[in-house]
Coordinates of C-alpha atoms in Angstrom, one line a residue:
M118 CA -11.8 22.5 -35.2
S119 CA -10.6 18.7 -34.6
V120 CA -7.4 17.9 -36.1
E121 CA -6.0 14.7 -37.4
L122 CA -3.5 12.7 -35.2
T123 CA -1.8 9.1 -35.1
G124 CA -2.8 7.1 -32.6
A125 CA 0.2 7.5 -30.5
E126 CA -0.2 11.2 -30.7
I127 CA -3.5 10.6 -29.1
V128 CA -2.0 8.8 -26.6
V129 CA 0.0 11.2 -25.6
R130 CA -2.6 14.1 -25.9
C131 CA -5.0 12.0 -23.7
L132 CA -2.2 11.9 -21.0
A133 CA -1.6 15.6 -21.4
E134 CA -5.4 16.0 -21.2
E135 CA -5.5 14.1 -17.8
G136 CA -3.0 16.1 -16.3
V137 CA -0.4 13.4 -16.1
E138 CA 3.1 14.5 -15.2
H139 CA 5.2 11.3 -15.0
V140 CA 4.9 8.1 -16.8
F141 CA 6.9 4.9 -15.8
G142 CA 8.2 2.4 -18.7
Y143 CA 10.1 0.7 -21.0
P144 CA 9.8 0.5 -24.8
G145 CA 9.2 -2.2 -27.2
G146 CA 8.5 -2.9 -30.8
A147 CA 5.0 -2.6 -30.3
V148 CA 4.8 0.7 -28.7
L149 CA 7.6 2.7 -30.5
Y150 CA 5.2 4.7 -32.4
I151 CA 3.8 5.8 -29.1
Y152 CA 7.9 6.5 -28.0
D153 CA 8.2 8.5 -31.1
A154 CA 4.8 10.6 -30.4
I155 CA 6.7 11.1 -26.3
F156 CA 10.1 12.1 -28.0
N157 CA 8.1 15.1 -29.9
Q158 CA 6.1 16.2 -26.4
D159 CA 7.2 18.2 -23.7
K160 CA 3.9 17.7 -21.2
F161 CA 5.1 14.8 -19.2
Q162 CA 8.5 13.2 -18.1
H163 CA 8.9 9.7 -19.2
I164 CA 10.8 7.8 -16.5
L165 CA 13.1 4.7 -18.0
V166 CA 12.9 1.9 -15.8
R167 CA 15.0 -1.3 -15.9
H168 CA 12.1 -3.7 -15.9
E169 CA 8.6 -3.6 -16.3
Q170 CA 7.5 -4.9 -13.1
A171 CA 9.4 -1.9 -11.7
A172 CA 7.5 0.8 -14.2
V173 CA 3.9 -0.3 -12.8
H174 CA 5.1 -0.6 -8.9
A175 CA 6.6 2.8 -9.4
A176 CA 3.3 4.3 -11.0
D177 CA 1.7 2.5 -7.9
A178 CA 3.5 4.0 -5.5
Y179 CA 3.2 7.4 -7.2
S180 CA -0.5 7.1 -6.8
R181 CA -0.4 5.8 -3.2
S182 CA 1.6 8.8 -2.1
S183 CA 0.2 11.6 -3.9
H184 CA -3.7 10.6 -4.8
K185 CA -2.9 11.1 -8.6
T186 CA -3.4 8.5 -10.9
G187 CA -0.1 6.6 -11.8
V188 CA 0.8 5.7 -15.4
A189 CA 2.8 3.1 -16.7
L190 CA 3.8 2.1 -20.3
V191 CA 4.9 -1.1 -21.6
T192 CA 5.7 -2.9 -24.8
S193 CA 3.3 -6.6 -25.9
G194 CA 4.2 -10.2 -24.5
P195 CA 7.2 -10.3 -21.9
G196 CA 6.5 -6.6 -21.5
V197 CA 3.2 -7.0 -20.4
T198 CA 3.6 -10.3 -18.6
N199 CA 6.5 -8.7 -16.5
A200 CA 3.9 -6.0 -15.5
V201 CA 1.3 -8.3 -14.4
T202 CA 2.8 -8.5 -10.9
G203 CA 2.5 -4.9 -10.5
L204 CA -1.4 -5.0 -11.7
A205 CA -2.0 -7.7 -9.2
T206 CA 0.0 -5.7 -6.6
A207 CA -2.2 -2.6 -7.1
Y208 CA -5.3 -4.4 -7.7
M209 CA -5.4 -6.2 -4.2
D210 CA -4.6 -2.9 -2.3
S211 CA -6.9 -0.6 -4.7
I212 CA -4.7 1.5 -6.3
P213 CA -5.8 3.8 -9.0
M214 CA -3.5 3.4 -12.3
V215 CA -3.5 3.4 -16.0
V216 CA -1.3 1.0 -17.6
I217 CA -0.8 1.2 -21.4
S218 CA 0.5 -1.8 -23.4
G219 CA 1.2 -2.4 -26.8
Q220 CA 0.0 -5.3 -28.6
V221 CA 1.1 -6.8 -32.0
P222 CA -1.0 -5.6 -35.2
S223 CA -4.5 -6.2 -35.2
N224 CA -4.4 -8.5 -38.2
A225 CA -1.7 -10.9 -36.3
I226 CA -3.8 -11.1 -33.1
G227 CA -4.1 -14.8 -32.4
Q228 CA -1.5 -16.1 -34.9
D229 CA 1.2 -16.9 -32.5
A230 CA 2.7 -13.4 -33.5
F231 CA 6.2 -12.4 -32.5
Q232 CA 5.8 -11.0 -28.8
E233 CA 2.1 -11.6 -28.8
C234 CA 0.0 -12.6 -25.6
D235 CA -3.4 -12.5 -24.7
T236 CA -3.0 -9.4 -22.7
V237 CA -6.7 -8.8 -22.1
G238 CA -7.2 -12.6 -20.9
I239 CA -4.0 -12.7 -19.1
T240 CA -4.9 -9.6 -16.9
R241 CA -8.4 -9.5 -16.6
P242 CA -8.4 -11.2 -13.0
C243 CA -6.1 -8.7 -11.7
V244 CA -7.2 -5.2 -13.2
K245 CA -10.4 -3.3 -12.1
H246 CA -11.3 -3.2 -15.8
N247 CA -9.2 -3.7 -19.4
F248 CA -9.7 -2.6 -23.0
L249 CA -8.5 -3.9 -26.2
V250 CA -8.7 -1.1 -28.6
K251 CA -9.9 -2.2 -32.0
D252 CA -10.0 1.2 -33.9
V253 CA -8.2 4.5 -33.5
K254 CA -11.5 6.3 -33.4
D255 CA -12.1 4.7 -30.2
L256 CA -8.7 5.6 -28.3
A257 CA -9.5 8.9 -27.0
L258 CA -13.0 7.8 -25.2
T259 CA -11.4 4.6 -24.3
I260 CA -8.4 6.2 -22.0
K261 CA -11.0 8.7 -20.8
K262 CA -13.0 5.9 -19.3
A263 CA -9.7 4.2 -18.2
F264 CA -8.9 7.2 -16.3
Y265 CA -12.6 7.4 -14.9
I266 CA -12.9 3.7 -13.9
A267 CA -9.6 3.8 -12.3
K268 CA -10.2 6.8 -9.8
T269 CA -13.9 6.4 -9.0
G270 CA -15.8 4.0 -7.1
R271 CA -13.8 1.4 -5.2
P272 CA -10.1 2.5 -7.1
G273 CA -8.1 -0.1 -9.0
P274 CA -5.6 -0.7 -12.0
V275 CA -6.9 -0.3 -15.7
L276 CA -5.2 -1.8 -18.5
V277 CA -5.5 -0.1 -22.2
D278 CA -3.9 -2.7 -24.7
I279 CA -3.1 -1.0 -28.2
P280 CA -2.3 -3.1 -31.5
K281 CA 0.6 -1.5 -33.2
D282 CA -1.3 -0.4 -36.3
I283 CA -3.8 1.4 -34.3
S284 CA -0.9 3.6 -32.8
M285 CA 0.0 4.5 -36.5
H286 CA -3.7 5.0 -38.2
K287 CA -4.9 8.3 -38.1
C288 CA -8.2 9.7 -37.1
A289 CA -9.8 13.5 -36.1
F290 CA -8.8 14.0 -32.3
E291 CA -11.2 15.3 -29.8
Y292 CA -10.5 14.7 -25.9
P293 CA -14.0 14.0 -24.3
K294 CA -14.8 16.6 -21.7
E295 CA -17.7 14.6 -20.2
L296 CA -18.3 11.0 -19.7
E297 CA -21.4 8.8 -19.0
M298 CA -21.1 5.4 -18.5
R299 CA -24.5 3.4 -18.1
S300 CA -23.3 0.5 -16.5
Y301 CA -20.8 2.0 -14.0
K302 CA -22.1 4.5 -11.7
P303 CA -20.6 4.1 -8.2
V304 CA -22.4 5.1 -5.3
D305 CA -20.6 8.4 -3.0
K306 CA -23.3 9.4 -0.7
G307 CA -24.3 6.9 2.1
H308 CA -28.1 6.1 3.2
A309 CA -28.9 8.9 5.6
G310 CA -31.2 6.7 7.5
Q311 CA -28.6 4.3 7.8
I312 CA -25.9 6.6 9.1
R313 CA -28.5 7.6 11.6
K314 CA -28.8 4.0 13.1
A315 CA -24.9 4.1 12.8
V316 CA -24.9 6.9 15.1
Q317 CA -27.6 5.6 17.7
L318 CA -25.6 2.4 17.9
L319 CA -22.5 4.1 18.6
L320 CA -23.6 6.4 21.4
N321 CA -25.2 3.5 22.9
A322 CA -22.1 1.2 23.1
E323 CA -20.3 0.1 26.1
R324 CA -17.1 -1.3 24.4
P325 CA -16.9 0.5 21.2
M326 CA -14.0 0.0 18.7
I327 CA -13.3 2.2 15.4
Y328 CA -11.8 -0.2 13.2
T329 CA -10.1 1.6 9.9
G330 CA -8.4 0.3 6.9
G331 CA -6.8 1.4 3.5
G332 CA -10.2 2.8 2.2
V333 CA -9.9 6.0 4.7
V334 CA -6.6 6.8 3.2
L335 CA -7.6 6.1 -0.5
A336 CA -10.6 8.3 0.1
N337 CA -8.7 11.1 1.8
A338 CA -11.0 10.7 4.7
A339 CA -8.2 11.1 7.6
P340 CA -9.3 14.8 8.7
E341 CA -12.9 13.3 9.2
L342 CA -11.5 9.8 10.9
N343 CA -9.5 12.0 13.0
K344 CA -12.5 14.4 14.2
L345 CA -14.7 11.5 14.8
V346 CA -12.3 9.7 17.2
D347 CA -11.3 12.8 18.9
R348 CA -15.3 13.8 19.2
L349 CA -16.4 10.4 20.6
G350 CA -13.1 9.3 22.4
F351 CA -13.6 5.7 21.3
P352 CA -10.3 3.5 20.7
C353 CA -9.3 3.2 17.1
T354 CA -7.1 0.9 15.0
N355 CA -5.5 1.1 11.8
T356 CA -4.8 -2.0 9.5
L357 CA -1.5 -2.4 7.7
M358 CA -3.0 -0.8 4.9
G359 CA -4.6 2.2 6.8
L360 CA -1.4 3.3 9.0
G361 CA -1.6 7.0 9.6
A362 CA -5.1 7.6 8.7
Y363 CA -5.8 8.2 12.3
R364 CA -2.7 9.6 14.1
A365 CA -0.5 7.2 15.9
S366 CA 0.4 9.5 18.7
S367 CA -2.9 10.1 20.0
E368 CA -3.8 8.2 23.3
H369 CA -7.0 6.9 21.6
Y370 CA -4.8 4.5 19.1
V371 CA -4.2 1.1 20.4
G372 CA -2.0 0.3 17.4
M373 CA -2.5 -2.0 14.4
P374 CA -4.5 -5.2 14.4
G375 CA -4.3 -8.8 13.3
M376 CA -1.5 -11.2 12.7
H377 CA 1.3 -9.0 14.2
G378 CA -1.1 -6.4 15.7
T379 CA -0.8 -5.3 19.2
Y380 CA -2.1 -7.3 22.2
E381 CA -4.7 -4.1 23.1
A382 CA -5.8 -3.7 19.7
N383 CA -6.3 -7.4 19.0
M384 CA -8.1 -7.9 22.1
A385 CA -10.3 -4.6 21.9
M386 CA -11.5 -5.8 18.6
Q387 CA -12.2 -9.1 19.9
H388 CA -13.8 -8.0 23.0
S389 CA -15.8 -4.9 21.5
D390 CA -19.6 -4.9 21.7
V391 CA -20.1 -2.4 19.0
M392 CA -17.6 -2.2 15.9
I393 CA -17.5 0.4 12.9
A394 CA -15.5 -0.8 10.3
I395 CA -14.4 2.2 8.1
G396 CA -13.1 1.3 4.8
A397 CA -11.4 -2.2 5.7
R398 CA -12.4 -5.6 4.4
F399 CA -12.1 -7.9 7.5
D400 CA -9.0 -9.9 5.8
D401 CA -7.9 -12.8 7.2
R402 CA -4.5 -11.5 8.6
V403 CA -6.6 -9.1 10.4
I404 CA -9.2 -10.7 12.2
G405 CA -7.6 -14.3 12.2
N406 CA -10.0 -17.2 11.9
P407 CA -13.7 -15.8 11.0
K408 CA -15.5 -18.3 13.3
H409 CA -13.3 -17.5 16.2
F410 CA -13.7 -13.5 15.5
S411 CA -17.5 -14.2 15.2
S412 CA -17.8 -16.1 18.5
H413 CA -18.0 -13.0 20.3
P414 CA -21.2 -11.6 20.0
R415 CA -20.9 -7.5 19.1
K416 CA -22.7 -5.4 16.6
I417 CA -21.2 -4.3 13.7
I418 CA -21.4 -1.0 11.2
H419 CA -19.5 -1.5 7.8
I420 CA -19.0 1.5 5.6
D421 CA -17.5 0.8 2.1
I422 CA -17.4 2.1 -1.3
D423 CA -17.7 -1.5 -2.4
P424 CA -20.8 -3.2 -1.6
S425 CA -19.4 -6.6 -2.3
S426 CA -16.7 -6.1 0.1
I427 CA -19.8 -5.9 3.1
S428 CA -20.7 -9.1 4.5
K429 CA -18.1 -10.8 2.5
R430 CA -16.3 -12.4 5.2
V431 CA -18.2 -11.4 8.4
K432 CA -22.0 -10.6 8.7
V433 CA -22.8 -7.1 9.6
D434 CA -25.5 -5.6 11.3
I435 CA -25.7 -2.1 9.4
P436 CA -24.3 -1.7 5.9
I437 CA -23.5 1.4 4.4
V438 CA -22.6 1.8 1.0
G439 CA -20.6 4.8 -0.1
N440 CA -17.4 7.0 -0.4
V441 CA -15.8 6.9 3.3
K442 CA -15.3 10.7 3.2
D443 CA -18.7 11.5 2.0
V444 CA -20.4 9.2 4.7
L445 CA -17.9 10.3 7.6
Q446 CA -19.1 14.1 6.7
E447 CA -22.7 12.8 7.0
L448 CA -21.9 10.6 10.3
L449 CA -20.6 13.8 11.9
S450 CA -22.8 16.3 10.7
Q451 CA -25.7 14.2 12.4
L452 CA -23.6 14.0 15.6
D453 CA -23.2 17.9 15.6
A454 CA -27.2 18.4 15.1
A455 CA -27.5 16.4 18.5
P456 CA -24.6 18.2 20.5
D457 CA -26.3 16.6 23.6
A458 CA -26.0 13.5 22.3
R459 CA -22.7 11.5 24.4
P460 CA -21.3 8.5 24.4
N461 CA -21.8 6.1 27.4
T462 CA -19.3 7.9 29.5
K463 CA -19.2 5.7 32.5
A464 CA -18.7 2.4 30.2
L465 CA -16.4 3.9 28.3
G466 CA -14.2 4.5 31.2
E467 CA -14.1 1.3 32.3
W468 CA -13.6 0.1 28.7
W469 CA -10.5 2.3 28.8
K470 CA -9.2 0.9 31.8
Q471 CA -9.5 -2.6 30.4
I472 CA -7.8 -1.4 27.5
D473 CA -4.9 0.4 29.4
Q474 CA -4.6 -3.1 31.7
W475 CA -4.0 -4.8 28.2
R476 CA -1.4 -1.9 27.0
E477 CA 0.4 -2.8 30.4
R478 CA 1.7 -6.3 28.6
D479 CA 4.2 -4.1 26.5
C480 CA 4.0 -6.3 23.8
L481 CA 6.3 -4.7 21.3
S482 CA 9.0 -4.7 24.0
Y483 CA 12.3 -6.8 23.1
P484 CA 15.5 -7.5 24.7
A485 CA 18.3 -4.6 24.1
S486 CA 22.1 -5.7 22.8
S487 CA 25.2 -4.2 22.9
E488 CA 26.7 -7.0 20.8
V489 CA 24.4 -7.1 17.8
I490 CA 21.8 -4.8 15.9
K491 CA 18.4 -5.3 16.7
P492 CA 16.1 -4.5 13.7
Q493 CA 13.4 -3.1 15.8
S494 CA 16.0 -0.4 17.3
V495 CA 17.0 0.6 13.5
V496 CA 13.6 1.3 12.8
Q497 CA 13.0 3.3 15.8
K498 CA 16.1 4.9 15.2
V499 CA 15.2 5.9 11.6
W500 CA 11.7 7.6 13.3
E501 CA 13.8 9.5 15.7
V502 CA 16.3 11.0 12.7
T503 CA 13.6 11.9 10.8
K504 CA 11.1 13.1 13.4
G505 CA 8.6 10.7 12.0
D506 CA 7.9 12.7 8.8
A507 CA 9.4 10.9 6.1
F508 CA 8.1 8.7 3.5
I509 CA 8.5 4.9 4.1
T510 CA 8.5 2.3 1.5
S511 CA 8.9 -1.6 2.6
D512 CA 9.2 -4.8 0.8
V513 CA 7.6 -7.8 2.3
G514 CA 8.6 -9.9 5.1
Q515 CA 9.7 -9.2 8.4
H516 CA 11.3 -6.0 8.0
Q517 CA 8.0 -4.7 6.5
M518 CA 6.2 -5.9 10.2
W519 CA 8.7 -4.0 12.1
A520 CA 8.3 -0.9 10.1
A521 CA 4.7 -1.2 10.8
Q522 CA 5.3 -1.5 14.1
Y523 CA 8.2 0.7 15.4
Y524 CA 7.4 3.8 13.0
P525 CA 4.5 5.3 13.9
F526 CA 2.7 7.2 11.5
D527 CA 0.4 10.4 12.2
K528 CA -0.1 11.0 8.4
P529 CA -1.9 9.2 5.7
R530 CA 0.0 8.2 2.6
R531 CA 3.6 8.1 4.5
W532 CA 3.5 4.2 4.4
I533 CA 3.8 2.6 1.0
N534 CA 4.0 -1.3 1.2
S535 CA 2.2 -4.1 -0.8
G536 CA -0.7 -5.3 1.9
G537 CA -2.8 -7.8 -0.1
L538 CA -0.5 -9.5 -2.4
G539 CA 2.7 -9.5 -0.3
T540 CA 4.8 -8.6 -3.2
M541 CA 8.6 -8.9 -2.7
G542 CA 10.8 -6.7 -4.7
V543 CA 8.5 -3.3 -4.8
G544 CA 10.4 -1.6 -1.8
L545 CA 12.9 0.4 -4.1
P546 CA 10.6 0.8 -7.0
Y547 CA 8.1 2.2 -4.5
A548 CA 10.6 4.9 -3.4
M549 CA 11.4 5.7 -6.8
G550 CA 7.6 6.7 -7.3
V551 CA 7.0 8.1 -4.1
Q552 CA 9.9 10.7 -4.5
M553 CA 9.2 11.3 -8.3
A554 CA 5.8 12.4 -7.0
N555 CA 7.1 14.1 -3.8
P556 CA 10.6 15.6 -4.8
D557 CA 11.3 17.6 -2.0
A558 CA 10.5 14.6 0.6
T559 CA 12.4 12.4 2.7
V560 CA 12.1 9.1 1.2
A561 CA 13.4 5.8 3.0
C562 CA 13.0 2.3 1.8
I563 CA 13.2 -0.2 5.0
T564 CA 14.0 -3.9 3.0
G565 CA 15.4 -7.2 3.5
E566 CA 18.3 -8.9 1.5
G567 CA 15.8 -11.4 -0.5
S568 CA 13.5 -8.5 -1.6
I569 CA 16.2 -6.0 -2.4
Q570 CA 17.6 -8.2 -4.9
M571 CA 14.2 -8.8 -6.8
N572 CA 14.3 -5.2 -8.1
I573 CA 17.9 -3.9 -7.5
Q574 CA 18.5 -2.9 -11.3
E575 CA 16.9 0.0 -10.7
L576 CA 19.7 1.9 -8.9
A577 CA 20.3 2.5 -12.2
T578 CA 16.9 4.3 -12.7
C579 CA 17.5 6.2 -9.7
K580 CA 21.3 7.3 -10.7
Q581 CA 20.1 8.6 -14.0
Y582 CA 16.7 10.5 -12.8
H583 CA 19.1 12.0 -9.6
L584 CA 16.6 10.1 -7.0
T585 CA 18.1 10.2 -3.5
P586 CA 15.9 7.8 -1.2
K587 CA 17.6 6.3 1.8
I588 CA 17.6 2.6 1.6
I589 CA 17.6 0.6 5.0
L590 CA 18.6 -3.0 4.7
L591 CA 17.8 -5.3 7.8
N592 CA 20.3 -7.9 6.7
N593 CA 19.8 -11.1 8.6
R594 CA 21.0 -13.2 5.9
F595 CA 17.6 -15.5 5.6
L596 CA 14.2 -14.9 4.2
G597 CA 13.3 -14.2 7.5
M598 CA 9.6 -14.3 7.5
V599 CA 9.8 -18.0 6.0
R600 CA 12.5 -18.9 8.5
Q601 CA 10.4 -17.7 11.3
W602 CA 7.1 -19.7 10.1
Q603 CA 9.7 -22.9 9.5
Q604 CA 11.1 -22.3 13.2
I605 CA 7.6 -22.2 14.5
D606 CA 5.6 -24.5 12.2
Y607 CA 8.0 -27.0 10.7
G608 CA 10.3 -27.8 13.6
S609 CA 12.9 -25.6 12.4
R610 CA 13.7 -27.4 9.2
Y611 CA 15.2 -24.3 7.4
S612 CA 14.7 -25.3 3.8
E613 CA 16.0 -23.0 1.1
S614 CA 15.6 -19.8 3.6
Y615 CA 19.3 -19.3 4.0
M616 CA 20.4 -16.6 1.9
D617 CA 23.8 -17.9 1.3
S618 CA 26.6 -16.2 -1.5
L619 CA 25.3 -12.6 -0.7
P620 CA 26.7 -9.8 -2.8
D621 CA 29.0 -7.4 -1.2
F622 CA 26.0 -4.5 -1.1
T623 CA 28.4 -1.5 -0.8
K624 CA 30.7 -2.4 -3.6
L625 CA 27.5 -3.1 -6.0
V626 CA 25.8 0.0 -5.0
E627 CA 28.9 1.8 -5.4
S628 CA 29.0 0.1 -8.9
Y629 CA 25.7 2.1 -9.7
G630 CA 27.3 5.3 -8.7
H631 CA 26.0 5.6 -5.0
V632 CA 27.0 5.4 -1.5
G633 CA 27.1 2.4 0.5
M634 CA 27.4 1.7 4.2
K635 CA 27.7 -1.6 6.1
I636 CA 26.8 -1.3 9.7
E637 CA 27.7 -4.2 12.3
K638 CA 27.5 -2.8 15.5
P639 CA 24.7 -1.2 17.8
R640 CA 26.6 1.8 18.6
D641 CA 27.1 2.7 15.1
V642 CA 23.3 2.5 14.0
D643 CA 22.6 6.1 15.2
G644 CA 25.7 7.7 13.7
A645 CA 25.6 5.9 10.4
L646 CA 21.9 7.4 9.9
R647 CA 22.6 10.5 10.8
E648 CA 25.1 10.8 8.1
A649 CA 23.3 8.9 5.4
F650 CA 19.9 11.7 5.7
A651 CA 22.4 14.7 5.9
L652 CA 23.4 13.3 2.3
K653 CA 20.1 15.0 0.9
D654 CA 21.7 14.4 -2.8
K655 CA 22.7 11.0 -2.7
L656 CA 21.4 7.6 -2.5
V657 CA 22.6 6.1 0.8
F658 CA 22.6 2.0 0.8
M659 CA 23.0 1.1 4.5
N660 CA 23.5 -2.4 4.9
F661 CA 22.7 -3.2 8.3
I662 CA 23.9 -6.7 9.7
T663 CA 20.8 -7.9 12.2
D664 CA 20.1 -10.3 14.9
Q665 CA 19.7 -13.7 12.8
S666 CA 17.3 -15.2 15.2
E667 CA 14.9 -12.1 16.1
N668 CA 11.4 -12.8 15.1
V669 CA 8.1 -10.6 14.6
W670 CA 6.0 -10.6 18.2
P671 CA 3.2 -10.7 18.8
M672 CA 2.0 -13.3 16.0
V673 CA -1.6 -14.9 15.5
K674 CA -1.1 -18.4 13.7
A675 CA -2.6 -18.9 10.8
G676 CA -6.1 -20.4 11.3
K677 CA -6.3 -19.0 15.2
G678 CA -8.2 -16.4 16.6
L679 CA -7.3 -13.0 17.6
T680 CA -7.0 -13.7 21.5
E681 CA -4.7 -16.7 20.5
M682 CA -1.7 -14.3 20.1
L683 CA 2.0 -15.7 20.5
L684 CA 3.8 -12.7 22.4
G685 CA 7.3 -14.2 22.2
S686 CA 9.7 -17.2 21.9
E687 CA 8.3 -18.5 25.5
D688 CA 5.0 -19.3 24.0
L689 CA 6.2 -21.6 21.2

């Protein structure tokens, strides 16, 4: 027998029905009925952030690190506009998330009411879908649809906008057990005939390449990918979003490709004769100039859940639309059904000899120093101290690239960063979301002095909820990646990239009730990190004063091809 509930109570019950355990949010007038209903329930915990942008980032990382659907709750007007950056970040990286926003009462919509904005219009370009609820009777079904759309097909954020009067109106509540949407039917299984063609092409390849992206991680297909690479013995590269999908410790792993990828990965990408792209989208930071990339003839197999991503930037020969995990399982089954089918071992041996020659360039080497802290060495030491088993979040900039290059990941969902949108300020709220989803894990945030100040108020949230990530600030007193581009492309005119008047981070962190450290000498790096990670029940903020002149190498300049890499300052 159904019971009558207010819209606010229905929201809470729906979240409980979906198995939600944590909601990140910030209250305001348009959502106070919902917050009142949260007060009277015990099914999930609400995490009070200090800024709505942080709420959505934390929900995003909660999803990235756990395969659960993140949930955020914000009020109308400035509450939801503050959330837009988080929505766009999740949308670009295909992260499943449901954001519930308050709206002014239905009769005030369009009247320039206090804290009103066109939420549906503003968010339409940066969500997978959005809803404006106009009748309380539609609320439960709408929330059910939101979760279903967010986590099926190509995942993404979904927003549900709820006018304040809808949250106080009453109706009978019944949460739908099943859902059928005539206009939305994502395909999971790949076409068996296309997969058969792909298998044959792979087995006949002389210079094969396995190129994988974030779709492998999102589909939980890392076991299948590892089995495929090990079975075939082909070189494999993981994009920035796919790090950890194939284990970095394997001899078959050639590093990350693209703008700051390894020499061997980029050369192998360019000179392959057969490439299988799995859950990757050939974006500009991976393949460089599409014309240059396409100038070398190769056959391309592309597996993706989203048909619109296939042949979007690069024409492919064998498109396979489907869930990466399902397609890889079928591909492996077809290989197993023909146990005598083997790759071209002679040609593959010659291909590996060439790749090993490229590896000899040792493109990630850098000059050591006993006088100034090298940021790369800090990341390497973090990997050593954490035994390579931490969750690493990052902001965006040079520190992000150094983290990706020098912290090799053997497991998926351990590397949490903003890949597509490149959002500064995500690192700390990401660490919060990761730790809420993985309370017993080691969590570290590698950040820069520009990025960390964008959401540094979340140190208060960490204090309130006893969150204890270790924050590693690679402080070079510059907006480092901006400075690097200014050096290379703008005649070393460092316009507004120097970070003057930085706070005393140690005192600032201590004022929030956490532990602060300042490390200025290379000899002190190891001890500081070991001391910090030993403080299991403390948030420790480590301010490493690093080499101001250090750049991220290799680098493919915008508009250049993958083989046109700068390997160091000597190439400028």
